[in-house]
CSV table of C-alpha atoms and ligand atoms in Angstrom, one decimal:
chain,number,residue,atom,x,y,z
V,12,UNK,CA,17.6,-15.6,-28.1
V,13,UNK,CA,19.8,-15.0,-25.0
V,14,UNK,CA,18.3,-13.8,-21.8
V,15,UNK,CA,20.2,-11.6,-19.2
V,16,UNK,CA,19.1,-12.0,-15.7
V,17,UNK,CA,19.8,-9.1,-13.6
V,18,UNK,CA,18.7,-9.0,-9.9
V,19,UNK,CA,20.4,-8.7,-6.6
V,20,UNK,CA,17.5,-9.8,-4.6
V,21,UNK,CA,15.9,-12.6,-6.8
V,22,UNK,CA,17.5,-16.3,-7.0
V,23,UNK,CA,19.1,-16.6,-10.4
V,24,UNK,CA,19.4,-20.2,-10.3
V,25,UNK,CA,15.9,-21.0,-9.4
V,26,UNK,CA,14.7,-18.7,-12.4
V,27,UNK,CA,17.3,-20.6,-14.7
V,28,UNK,CA,15.5,-24.0,-13.9
V,29,UNK,CA,12.2,-22.7,-13.9
V,30,UNK,CA,12.8,-21.0,-17.5
V,31,UNK,CA,14.7,-24.2,-18.7
V,32,UNK,CA,11.6,-26.2,-18.2
V,33,UNK,CA,9.5,-24.1,-20.3
V,34,UNK,CA,12.0,-22.7,-22.9
V,35,UNK,CA,14.7,-25.5,-22.8
V,36,UNK,CA,16.8,-23.5,-25.9
V,37,UNK,CA,16.8,-20.3,-24.1
V,38,UNK,CA,20.5,-19.4,-23.2
V,39,UNK,CA,20.4,-17.9,-19.7
V,40,UNK,CA,23.2,-15.4,-18.5
V,41,UNK,CA,23.4,-13.9,-15.1
V,42,UNK,CA,24.9,-10.3,-15.0
V,43,UNK,CA,27.7,-9.4,-14.6
V,44,UNK,CA,28.8,-12.6,-16.6
V,45,UNK,CA,26.9,-11.4,-19.7
V,46,UNK,CA,29.3,-12.4,-22.5
V,47,UNK,CA,28.9,-10.4,-25.6
V,48,UNK,CA,26.2,-7.9,-25.1
V,49,UNK,CA,25.2,-8.3,-28.8
V,50,UNK,CA,23.6,-11.6,-27.9
V,51,UNK,CA,21.4,-10.4,-25.5
V,52,UNK,CA,17.6,-10.3,-26.7
V,53,UNK,CA,15.7,-10.4,-23.4
V,54,UNK,CA,16.6,-8.9,-20.1
V,55,UNK,CA,14.7,-10.2,-17.0
V,56,UNK,CA,15.4,-7.6,-14.3
V,57,UNK,CA,14.8,-6.0,-11.0
V,58,UNK,CA,16.6,-2.8,-10.4
V,59,UNK,CA,19.4,-3.1,-12.8
V,60,UNK,CA,22.2,-0.6,-12.7
V,61,UNK,CA,21.4,2.8,-14.6
V,62,UNK,CA,22.8,2.6,-18.0
V,63,UNK,CA,23.2,-1.2,-18.2
V,64,UNK,CA,20.3,-1.8,-20.5
V,65,UNK,CA,21.3,0.8,-22.9
V,66,UNK,CA,24.4,-1.2,-23.6
V,67,UNK,CA,22.7,-4.0,-25.0
V,68,UNK,CA,22.2,-3.1,-28.9
V,69,UNK,CA,19.9,-6.1,-29.8
V,70,UNK,CA,17.3,-6.0,-27.1
V,71,UNK,CA,13.9,-7.1,-28.0
V,72,UNK,CA,12.1,-6.8,-24.9
V,73,UNK,CA,12.9,-5.8,-21.1
V,74,UNK,CA,11.0,-8.0,-18.7
V,75,UNK,CA,10.6,-6.7,-15.4
V,76,UNK,CA,10.6,-8.9,-12.3
V,77,UNK,CA,8.3,-6.5,-10.8
V,78,UNK,CA,4.9,-5.3,-11.3
V,79,UNK,CA,6.0,-1.9,-10.3
V,80,UNK,CA,8.4,-0.4,-12.8
V,81,UNK,CA,9.1,3.1,-11.7
V,82,UNK,CA,12.8,2.1,-10.7
V,83,UNK,CA,13.2,1.3,-14.3
V,84,UNK,CA,11.4,4.3,-15.7
V,85,UNK,CA,13.6,6.6,-13.7
V,86,UNK,CA,16.7,5.5,-15.8
V,87,UNK,CA,17.0,8.3,-18.2
V,88,UNK,CA,18.8,5.8,-20.6
V,89,UNK,CA,16.4,3.1,-20.4
V,90,UNK,CA,16.3,1.9,-24.3
V,91,UNK,CA,13.0,2.0,-26.3
V,92,UNK,CA,12.3,-1.9,-26.2
V,93,UNK,CA,8.9,-2.9,-24.9
V,94,UNK,CA,8.9,-2.7,-21.2
V,95,UNK,CA,6.7,-5.8,-19.8
V,96,UNK,CA,5.8,-5.8,-16.2
V,97,UNK,CA,5.2,-8.8,-13.9
V,98,UNK,CA,1.5,-9.8,-14.0
V,99,UNK,CA,1.2,-13.6,-12.9
V,100,UNK,CA,-1.3,-15.5,-10.6
V,101,UNK,CA,1.4,-16.1,-7.7
V,102,UNK,CA,2.1,-12.5,-7.3
V,103,UNK,CA,-1.7,-11.5,-7.3
V,104,UNK,CA,-2.7,-14.3,-5.1
V,105,UNK,CA,0.2,-13.3,-2.7
V,106,UNK,CA,-0.9,-9.5,-2.7
V,107,UNK,CA,-4.6,-10.3,-2.2
V,108,UNK,CA,-3.8,-12.6,0.7
V,109,UNK,CA,-1.4,-9.8,2.4
V,110,UNK,CA,-4.4,-7.3,2.2
V,111,UNK,CA,-6.8,-9.8,3.7
V,112,UNK,CA,-4.3,-10.6,6.3
V,113,UNK,CA,-3.7,-7.2,7.4
V,114,UNK,CA,-7.5,-5.9,7.5
V,115,UNK,CA,-8.3,-9.0,9.3
V,116,UNK,CA,-5.5,-8.5,11.5
V,117,UNK,CA,-6.9,-4.8,12.7
V,118,UNK,CA,-10.6,-5.9,12.5
V,119,UNK,CA,-10.3,-8.8,14.9
V,120,UNK,CA,-7.9,-7.1,17.3
V,121,UNK,CA,-5.4,-9.8,16.7
V,122,UNK,CA,-2.3,-7.8,18.3
V,123,UNK,CA,-4.5,-7.4,21.5
V,124,UNK,CA,-5.1,-11.1,21.6
V,125,UNK,CA,-1.5,-11.9,21.4
V,126,UNK,CA,-0.7,-9.4,24.1
V,127,UNK,CA,-3.6,-11.0,26.3
V,128,UNK,CA,-2.6,-14.6,25.6
V,129,UNK,CA,1.1,-13.7,26.8
V,130,UNK,CA,-0.6,-12.8,30.1
V,131,UNK,CA,-3.0,-15.9,30.1
V,132,UNK,CA,-5.8,-13.2,29.9
V,133,UNK,CA,-9.4,-14.6,28.7
V,134,UNK,CA,-11.1,-11.5,27.5
V,135,UNK,CA,-13.4,-11.0,24.3
V,136,UNK,CA,-12.6,-7.6,23.1
V,137,UNK,CA,-15.5,-7.6,20.5
V,138,UNK,CA,-15.2,-6.3,16.8
V,139,UNK,CA,-17.3,-4.8,14.2
V,140,UNK,CA,-18.9,-7.2,11.7
V,141,UNK,CA,-17.1,-7.3,8.2
V,142,UNK,CA,-20.4,-6.1,6.7
V,143,UNK,CA,-20.0,-2.7,8.7
V,144,UNK,CA,-16.4,-2.3,7.9
V,145,UNK,CA,-15.7,-0.3,4.9
V,146,UNK,CA,-12.4,-0.8,2.8
V,147,UNK,CA,-11.3,1.7,0.2
V,148,UNK,CA,-8.9,0.5,-2.2
V,149,UNK,CA,-6.5,2.9,-4.2
V,150,UNK,CA,-5.6,1.4,-7.5
V,151,UNK,CA,-8.0,-1.2,-9.1
V,152,UNK,CA,-5.6,-2.8,-11.5
V,153,UNK,CA,-4.4,-6.4,-11.3
V,154,UNK,CA,-3.4,-6.1,-7.7
V,155,UNK,CA,-6.5,-3.8,-6.5
V,156,UNK,CA,-9.1,-5.9,-8.2
V,157,UNK,CA,-7.7,-9.0,-6.8
V,158,UNK,CA,-7.5,-7.6,-3.1
V,159,UNK,CA,-11.2,-6.3,-3.6
V,160,UNK,CA,-12.3,-9.7,-4.8
V,161,UNK,CA,-10.7,-11.6,-1.8
V,162,UNK,CA,-12.4,-9.3,0.7
V,163,UNK,CA,-15.8,-9.3,-0.7
V,164,UNK,CA,-16.7,-12.9,0.1
V,165,UNK,CA,-15.5,-12.3,3.6
V,166,UNK,CA,-18.4,-9.5,3.9
V,167,UNK,CA,-16.4,-6.5,3.8
V,168,UNK,CA,-17.9,-3.3,2.4
V,169,UNK,CA,-15.5,-2.5,-0.6
V,170,UNK,CA,-15.0,0.5,-2.8
V,171,UNK,CA,-12.2,0.8,-5.4
V,172,UNK,CA,-10.5,3.9,-7.0
V,173,UNK,CA,-8.9,4.2,-10.2
V,174,UNK,CA,-7.7,7.0,-12.5
V,175,UNK,CA,-10.2,6.0,-15.4
V,176,UNK,CA,-13.9,5.1,-14.9
V,177,UNK,CA,-14.2,1.2,-14.4
V,178,UNK,CA,-17.0,-1.1,-14.8
V,179,UNK,CA,-16.0,-4.2,-13.1
V,180,UNK,CA,-18.8,-6.8,-12.5
V,181,UNK,CA,-19.2,-7.1,-8.5
V,182,UNK,CA,-17.1,-4.2,-7.5
V,183,UNK,CA,-18.2,-0.8,-6.7
V,184,UNK,CA,-15.9,1.9,-8.3
V,185,UNK,CA,-15.2,5.4,-8.4
V,186,UNK,CA,-12.5,7.2,-10.1
V,187,UNK,CA,-10.9,10.7,-10.4
V,188,UNK,CA,-10.7,13.5,-7.8
V,189,UNK,CA,-14.3,13.4,-6.8
V,190,UNK,CA,-14.3,9.5,-6.5
V,191,UNK,CA,-11.2,9.9,-4.2
V,192,UNK,CA,-13.3,12.3,-1.9
V,193,UNK,CA,-16.2,10.0,-1.9
V,194,UNK,CA,-13.8,6.9,-1.2
V,195,UNK,CA,-12.0,8.5,1.6
V,196,UNK,CA,-14.9,9.7,3.6
V,197,UNK,CA,-15.9,6.1,3.9
V,198,UNK,CA,-12.9,4.3,4.3
V,199,UNK,CA,-12.4,2.5,7.6
V,200,UNK,CA,-9.5,0.8,6.0
V,201,UNK,CA,-7.6,2.4,3.1
V,202,UNK,CA,-5.5,0.3,1.1
V,203,UNK,CA,-2.8,1.8,-1.4
V,204,UNK,CA,-2.2,-0.5,-4.5
V,205,UNK,CA,-1.3,2.4,-6.9
V,206,UNK,CA,1.7,2.5,-9.1
V,207,UNK,CA,4.2,5.3,-8.0
V,208,UNK,CA,4.1,8.1,-10.6
V,209,UNK,CA,4.1,11.7,-10.6
V,210,UNK,CA,0.3,12.1,-9.7
V,211,UNK,CA,0.4,9.6,-6.9
V,212,UNK,CA,3.7,10.3,-5.1
V,213,UNK,CA,2.6,11.4,-1.5
V,214,UNK,CA,-0.9,10.6,-2.0
V,215,UNK,CA,-1.0,9.0,1.5
V,216,UNK,CA,-0.3,12.3,3.3
V,217,UNK,CA,-2.1,14.7,5.8
V,218,UNK,CA,-5.1,15.9,3.5
V,219,UNK,CA,-6.2,12.3,2.6
V,220,UNK,CA,-5.6,11.0,6.2
V,221,UNK,CA,-7.8,14.1,7.3
V,222,UNK,CA,-10.5,13.0,4.8
V,223,UNK,CA,-10.7,9.5,6.5
V,224,UNK,CA,-13.2,8.8,9.4
V,225,UNK,CA,-11.6,8.9,12.7
V,226,UNK,CA,-10.0,5.5,13.9
V,227,UNK,CA,-9.2,4.6,10.1
V,228,UNK,CA,-6.3,2.2,9.3
V,229,UNK,CA,-3.9,2.8,6.4
V,230,UNK,CA,-2.2,-0.3,4.5
V,231,UNK,CA,0.5,0.6,2.1
V,232,UNK,CA,1.6,-2.4,0.3
V,233,UNK,CA,2.5,-0.5,-3.1
V,234,UNK,CA,5.6,2.0,-2.8
V,235,UNK,CA,7.1,4.0,-0.1
V,236,UNK,CA,7.1,7.0,-2.1
V,237,UNK,CA,3.2,7.1,-1.9
V,238,UNK,CA,3.5,7.8,1.8
V,239,UNK,CA,4.4,11.0,3.7
V,240,UNK,CA,6.1,9.3,6.6
V,241,UNK,CA,5.9,12.4,9.1
V,242,UNK,CA,2.1,12.9,8.2
V,243,UNK,CA,1.5,9.2,9.1
V,244,UNK,CA,3.1,9.6,12.5
V,245,UNK,CA,1.2,12.8,13.1
V,246,UNK,CA,-2.2,11.3,12.3
V,247,UNK,CA,-1.2,8.2,14.5
V,248,UNK,CA,-0.2,10.5,17.1
V,249,UNK,CA,-3.3,12.5,17.4
V,250,UNK,CA,-5.5,9.4,17.4
V,251,UNK,CA,-7.1,10.3,14.0
V,252,UNK,CA,-5.8,6.9,12.5
V,253,UNK,CA,-5.6,3.9,14.8
V,254,UNK,CA,-3.1,2.0,12.9
V,255,UNK,CA,-0.9,1.2,9.7
V,256,UNK,CA,0.6,-1.7,8.0
V,257,UNK,CA,3.5,-0.8,5.9
V,258,UNK,CA,5.2,-3.2,3.4
V,259,UNK,CA,7.1,-0.6,1.6
V,260,UNK,CA,9.3,2.3,2.4
V,261,UNK,CA,10.9,5.2,1.2
V,262,UNK,CA,14.2,3.9,2.0
V,263,UNK,CA,14.5,0.0,1.9
V,264,UNK,CA,15.6,-1.6,4.0
V,265,UNK,CA,14.1,0.4,6.5
V,266,UNK,CA,17.0,1.7,8.3
V,267,UNK,CA,17.9,0.6,12.0
V,268,UNK,CA,16.3,3.3,14.4
V,269,UNK,CA,13.5,4.3,12.1
V,270,UNK,CA,10.5,5.3,14.2
V,271,UNK,CA,8.4,2.8,12.5
V,272,UNK,CA,10.1,-0.1,13.7
V,273,UNK,CA,8.9,0.3,17.3
V,274,UNK,CA,5.8,2.3,17.0
V,275,UNK,CA,3.1,0.4,18.6
V,276,UNK,CA,0.5,1.3,16.0
V,277,UNK,CA,2.5,0.4,12.9
V,278,UNK,CA,3.1,-3.1,11.5
V,279,UNK,CA,5.9,-3.5,9.3
V,280,UNK,CA,6.9,-6.2,6.7
V,281,UNK,CA,10.1,-6.3,4.5
V,282,UNK,CA,8.5,-5.5,1.0
V,283,UNK,CA,7.1,-9.0,0.8
V,284,UNK,CA,3.4,-8.5,0.4
V,285,UNK,CA,3.4,-9.9,-3.2
V,286,UNK,CA,6.3,-12.2,-4.0
V,287,UNK,CA,7.5,-13.1,-7.6
V,288,UNK,CA,7.6,-16.8,-7.0
V,289,UNK,CA,9.5,-18.2,-10.0
V,290,UNK,CA,7.5,-21.2,-9.9
V,291,UNK,CA,4.4,-19.2,-10.2
V,292,UNK,CA,5.6,-16.4,-12.2
V,293,UNK,CA,7.8,-18.0,-15.1
V,294,UNK,CA,4.9,-18.8,-17.1
V,295,UNK,CA,4.5,-15.2,-17.7
V,296,UNK,CA,8.2,-14.8,-18.8
V,297,UNK,CA,8.3,-17.5,-21.0
V,298,UNK,CA,5.0,-16.5,-22.7
V,299,UNK,CA,6.4,-13.0,-23.2
V,300,UNK,CA,9.4,-14.5,-24.8
V,301,UNK,CA,7.5,-16.9,-27.2
V,302,UNK,CA,5.2,-14.1,-28.4
V,303,UNK,CA,8.2,-11.7,-29.0
V,304,UNK,CA,9.8,-14.6,-30.9
V,305,UNK,CA,6.5,-15.2,-33.0
V,306,UNK,CA,6.2,-11.5,-33.5
V,307,UNK,CA,2.9,-11.6,-31.7
V,308,UNK,CA,2.0,-8.3,-29.5
V,309,UNK,CA,3.3,-8.5,-26.1
V,310,UNK,CA,0.9,-8.4,-23.1
V,311,UNK,CA,1.2,-6.1,-20.1
V,312,UNK,CA,3.6,-3.5,-21.8
V,313,UNK,CA,4.0,-0.3,-19.7
V,314,UNK,CA,2.7,2.7,-21.2
V,315,UNK,CA,5.7,5.1,-20.4
V,316,UNK,CA,3.9,8.2,-20.8
V,317,UNK,CA,1.4,7.2,-18.2
V,318,UNK,CA,4.2,5.9,-16.0
V,319,UNK,CA,2.7,2.3,-15.2
T,2,NDP,P1,-1.8,-2.0,-12.4
T,2,NDP,O1,-1.1,-1.0,-13.4
T,2,NDP,O2,-2.4,-3.1,-12.9
T,2,NDP,O3,-2.9,-1.0,-11.8
T,2,NDP,C1,-2.7,0.3,-11.3
T,2,NDP,C2,-4.1,0.9,-10.8
T,2,NDP,O4,-3.7,2.1,-10.3
T,2,NDP,C3,-5.0,1.1,-12.0
T,2,NDP,O5,-6.3,1.0,-11.4
T,2,NDP,C4,-4.9,2.7,-12.4
T,2,NDP,O6,-6.1,3.1,-12.9
T,2,NDP,C5,-4.6,3.2,-11.0
T,2,NDP,N1,-3.9,4.5,-11.1
T,2,NDP,C6,-2.9,4.9,-11.5
T,2,NDP,N2,-2.5,6.2,-11.4
T,2,NDP,C7,-3.7,6.5,-10.7
T,2,NDP,C8,-4.1,8.0,-10.3
T,2,NDP,N3,-3.4,8.9,-10.6
T,2,NDP,N4,-5.4,8.0,-9.6
T,2,NDP,C9,-6.2,6.9,-9.6
T,2,NDP,N5,-5.7,5.8,-10.0
T,2,NDP,C10,-4.4,5.7,-10.5
T,2,NDP,O7,-0.9,-2.1,-11.2
T,2,NDP,P2,-0.7,-3.7,-10.4
T,2,NDP,O8,-2.1,-3.7,-9.7
T,2,NDP,O9,-0.3,-4.8,-10.9
T,2,NDP,O10,0.2,-3.0,-9.2
T,2,NDP,C11,0.1,-1.8,-8.4
T,2,NDP,C12,1.5,-1.7,-7.7
T,2,NDP,O11,1.6,-2.5,-6.6
T,2,NDP,C13,2.8,-1.8,-8.4
T,2,NDP,O12,2.7,-0.6,-9.2
T,2,NDP,C14,3.7,-1.7,-7.4
T,2,NDP,O13,4.1,-0.5,-7.1
T,2,NDP,C15,2.9,-2.4,-6.1
T,2,NDP,N6,3.4,-3.5,-5.8
T,2,NDP,C16,3.9,-4.0,-4.6
T,2,NDP,C17,4.5,-5.3,-4.2
T,2,NDP,C18,4.9,-5.5,-2.8
T,2,NDP,O14,5.3,-6.5,-2.7
T,2,NDP,N7,4.6,-4.8,-1.8
T,2,NDP,C19,4.3,-6.3,-5.2
T,2,NDP,C20,3.8,-5.9,-6.5
T,2,NDP,C21,3.5,-4.8,-7.0
T,2,NDP,P3,-6.6,2.9,-14.4
T,2,NDP,O15,-7.2,1.6,-14.0
T,2,NDP,O16,-7.6,3.9,-14.5
T,2,NDP,O17,-5.4,2.9,-15.4
T,3,OXD,C1,6.7,-5.4,-7.5
T,3,OXD,C2,7.4,-5.4,-6.1
T,3,OXD,O1,6.5,-4.4,-7.9
T,3,OXD,O2,7.7,-6.4,-5.8
T,3,OXD,O3,6.5,-6.6,-8.0
T,3,OXD,O4,7.2,-4.5,-5.6
């Protein structure tokens, strides 16, 4: 039951060690040193070269190192084996913390205090209490729900949006096109935690921004393809939006000279809102392999027609 590890951005040796502690008999190969392709039953991957997985004749499951799988689905040769996305506590906690961090940063005007400190200025700037701050979360899956659950105890007024109707105890929800209108009209913060699909591409654009209250802040931790960059710059320029926190970009790494780098109202992080820490995510991978080997149904399998 050999596993092939393919990722340019995750540490193969740390993954090898974490998986060896959980599955000591699992042979672990690191692409491009994969040996006989016929040996490979599991591929643990992040952005593998297109066509690579199609060359593995005995593949039993594709295990994504990321929660978002659109880079895999974009490969027309992707084999039919079940595609399992990353769902793990470590990643979920990271993302919830990122969302809380960004909301608090803007709500408590942290940047202004950093500037004031540089000039030894003692001047309270005031802020709206959390209970008067409305946060709209696009996407109420694993990460959107966790972000909502992290904001609620701080007092924020949270509303979440999904494709299908949701009944999540303690969380106010809306769905569908009407739900999006309702959410936008009352979102002082708009947080995007959607998968990138044909329906969601470009959702963070001029018409949604126009529907937000004046002064709203946009937080995108999902995918760069959700955002229409020129529309964001226009909405910030007109003052309709007051800020944006962006973790993901159409082109990554964000190129030198991109206007986002120096924009005074944009906060950039390098796609690390939710990190797949091996120590916190290897249980999920080991569990998937154990289930597959035992002939049990796999969890968190991507619905390829839905796109997530
Ligand atoms: P899930 O699949 O668990 O949740 C997706 C949510 O989005 C669901 O609530 C789903 O609705 C909703 N959704 C999908 N399509 C639509 C639509 N057309 N209209 C309204 N709602 C829609 O995904 P996760 O929460 O695990 O992850 C979300 C995304 O976060 C990933 O796809 C990835 O792109 C991004 N991500 C970013 C990271 C980072 O570091 N920046 C790290 C990890 C993930 P429904 O419930 O009805 O199906
Ligand atoms: C993911 C990501 O999808 O890192 O997990 O973006």
